[in-house]
Tab-separated table of C-alpha atoms in Angstrom:
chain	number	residue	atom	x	y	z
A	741	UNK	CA	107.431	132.053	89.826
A	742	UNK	CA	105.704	134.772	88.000
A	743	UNK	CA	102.599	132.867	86.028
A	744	UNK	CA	102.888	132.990	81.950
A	745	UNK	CA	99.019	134.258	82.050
A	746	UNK	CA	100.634	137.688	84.171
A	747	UNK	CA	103.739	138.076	81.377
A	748	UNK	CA	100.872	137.522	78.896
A	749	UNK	CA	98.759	140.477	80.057
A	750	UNK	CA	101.587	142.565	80.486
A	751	UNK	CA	102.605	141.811	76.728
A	752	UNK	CA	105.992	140.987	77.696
A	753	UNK	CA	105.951	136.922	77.655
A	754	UNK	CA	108.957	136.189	75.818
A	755	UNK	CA	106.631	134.236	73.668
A	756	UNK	CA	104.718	137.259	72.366
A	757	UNK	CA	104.710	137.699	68.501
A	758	UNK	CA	107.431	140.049	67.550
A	759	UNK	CA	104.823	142.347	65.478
A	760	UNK	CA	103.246	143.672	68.214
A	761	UNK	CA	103.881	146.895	68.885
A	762	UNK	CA	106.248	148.382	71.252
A	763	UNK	CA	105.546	149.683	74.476
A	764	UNK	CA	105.663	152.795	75.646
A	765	UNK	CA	107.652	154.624	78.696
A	766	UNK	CA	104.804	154.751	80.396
A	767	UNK	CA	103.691	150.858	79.867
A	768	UNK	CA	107.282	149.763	80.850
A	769	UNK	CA	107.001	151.509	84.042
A	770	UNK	CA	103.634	149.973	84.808
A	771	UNK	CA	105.204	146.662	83.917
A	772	UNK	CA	108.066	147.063	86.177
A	773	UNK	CA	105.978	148.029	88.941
A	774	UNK	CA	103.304	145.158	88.489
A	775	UNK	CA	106.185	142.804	88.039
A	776	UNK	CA	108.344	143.993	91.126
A	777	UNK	CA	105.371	143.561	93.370
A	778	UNK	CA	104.796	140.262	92.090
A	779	UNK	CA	108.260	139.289	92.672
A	780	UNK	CA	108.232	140.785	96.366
A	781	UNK	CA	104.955	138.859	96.708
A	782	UNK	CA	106.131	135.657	95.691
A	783	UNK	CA	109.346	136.302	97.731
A	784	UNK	CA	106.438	137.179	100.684
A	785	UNK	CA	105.126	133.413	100.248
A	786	UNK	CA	107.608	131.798	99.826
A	787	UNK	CA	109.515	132.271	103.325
A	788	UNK	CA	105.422	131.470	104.494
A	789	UNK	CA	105.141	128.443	102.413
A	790	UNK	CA	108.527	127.290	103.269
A	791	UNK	CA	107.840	127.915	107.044
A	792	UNK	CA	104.637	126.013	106.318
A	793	UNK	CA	106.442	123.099	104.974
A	794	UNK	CA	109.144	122.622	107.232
A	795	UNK	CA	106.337	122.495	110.729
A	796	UNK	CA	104.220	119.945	108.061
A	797	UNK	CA	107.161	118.163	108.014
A	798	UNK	CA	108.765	118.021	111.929
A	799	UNK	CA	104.550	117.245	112.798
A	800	UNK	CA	105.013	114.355	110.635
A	801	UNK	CA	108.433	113.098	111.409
A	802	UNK	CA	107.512	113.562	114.987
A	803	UNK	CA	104.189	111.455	114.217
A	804	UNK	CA	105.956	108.503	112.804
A	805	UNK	CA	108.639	108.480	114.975
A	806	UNK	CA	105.737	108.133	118.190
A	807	UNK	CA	103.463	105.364	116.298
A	808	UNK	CA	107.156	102.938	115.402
A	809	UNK	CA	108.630	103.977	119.369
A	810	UNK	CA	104.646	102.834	120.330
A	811	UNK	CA	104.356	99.996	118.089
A	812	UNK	CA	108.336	98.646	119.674
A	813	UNK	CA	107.031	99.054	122.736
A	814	UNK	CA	104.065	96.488	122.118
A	815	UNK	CA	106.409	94.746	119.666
A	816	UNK	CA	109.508	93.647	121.733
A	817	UNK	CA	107.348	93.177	125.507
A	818	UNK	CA	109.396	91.356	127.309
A	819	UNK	CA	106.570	89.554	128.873
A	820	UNK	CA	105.049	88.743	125.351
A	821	UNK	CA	108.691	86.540	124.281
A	822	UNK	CA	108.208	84.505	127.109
A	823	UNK	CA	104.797	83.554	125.671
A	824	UNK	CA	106.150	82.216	122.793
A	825	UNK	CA	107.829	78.359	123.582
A	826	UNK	CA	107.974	76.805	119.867
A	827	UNK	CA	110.917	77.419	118.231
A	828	UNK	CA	108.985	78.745	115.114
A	829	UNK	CA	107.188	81.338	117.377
A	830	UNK	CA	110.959	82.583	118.509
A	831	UNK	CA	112.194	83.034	115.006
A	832	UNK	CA	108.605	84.994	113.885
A	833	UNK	CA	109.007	87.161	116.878
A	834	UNK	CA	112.965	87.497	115.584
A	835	UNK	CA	111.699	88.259	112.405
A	836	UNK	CA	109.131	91.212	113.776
A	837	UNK	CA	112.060	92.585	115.751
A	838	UNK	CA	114.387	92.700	112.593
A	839	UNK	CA	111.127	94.195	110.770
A	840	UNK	CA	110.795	96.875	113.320
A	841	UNK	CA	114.782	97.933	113.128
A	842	UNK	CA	114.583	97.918	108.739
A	843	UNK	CA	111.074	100.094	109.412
A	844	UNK	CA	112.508	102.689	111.401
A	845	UNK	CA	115.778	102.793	109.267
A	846	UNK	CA	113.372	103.363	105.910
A	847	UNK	CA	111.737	105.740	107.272
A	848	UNK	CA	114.190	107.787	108.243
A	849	UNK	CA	115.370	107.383	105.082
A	850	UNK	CA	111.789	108.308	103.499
A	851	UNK	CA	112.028	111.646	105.162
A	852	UNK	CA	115.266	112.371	104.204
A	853	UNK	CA	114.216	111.838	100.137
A	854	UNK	CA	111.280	113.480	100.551
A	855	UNK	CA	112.833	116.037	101.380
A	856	UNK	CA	115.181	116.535	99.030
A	857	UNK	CA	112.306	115.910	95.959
A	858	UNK	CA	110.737	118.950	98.065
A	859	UNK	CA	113.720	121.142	97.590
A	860	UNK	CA	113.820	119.618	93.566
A	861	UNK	CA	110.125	120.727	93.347
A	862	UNK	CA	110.583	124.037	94.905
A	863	UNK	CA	113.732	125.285	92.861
C-alpha cells in the first residue's frame, strides 16, 4: 500500500483539487519512477513480512500445542485418578479431562481464525 502522504507529494492523490496545474513530461516520469520503486519496495516487504508472520505464527502454534500436551500430561496422571475415591472428586477430574479435549479443540480453532482475520487484514 502506497501511503496517501507519498500520492500527496507527488500531486497525484486522486483527491487533489482539479485546478492544480498539470504536470509536466518530466514530473510524470519522476512520478512513475518514485512510484514503481515504492511498489517494488512494498512488494520487497511484503514476502519479508509475510515470512515474518507465518514463523510468528508456527513459534506460537508450536508453543501452545507444548504447554496443553504438558498440562495433559499433569492433567490425566494416571497415578493422580487413583487419588481421588469420592465420587464428586471422579466427576471433577471427568470434568478437567472433558475441559482439556474442548481446550485443545478451541484452540486449534483460534489459530485457524486468526489466521484467516490475518489474511482479511493483509488484503
Amino acid at each position: 500500500n502506497i501511503p496517501d502522504s507519498l500520492l500527496q507529494s507527488l500531486r497525484v492523490h486522486k483527491k487533489m483539487s482539479s485546478s492544480s496545474p498539470a504536470l509536466t513530461e518530466k514530473e510524470v516520469e519522476n512520478v512513475f519512477v518514485q512510484l514503481s520503486l515504492a511498489f517494488r519496495n512494498d512488494s520487497y516487504t511484503l514476502e519479508t513480512r509475510l515470512r515474518l508472520a507465518e514463523r510468528e505464527r508456527n513459534c506460537t502454534e508450536e508453543n501452545i500445542e507444548k504447554e496443553l500436551d504438558d498440562f495433559k500430561t499433569v492433567a490425566m496422571e494416571k497415578s493422580l485418578f487413583s487419588l481421588w475415591q469420592h465420587p464428586e472428586e471422579r466427576e471433577a477430574y471427568q470434568k478437567l479431562q472433558d475441559t482439556i479435549a474442548v481446550l485443545c479443540r478451541l484452540t486449534t480453532r483460534l489459530s485457524s481464525r486468526a489466521e484467516m482475520v490475518g489474511a482479511v487484514r493483509q488484503e
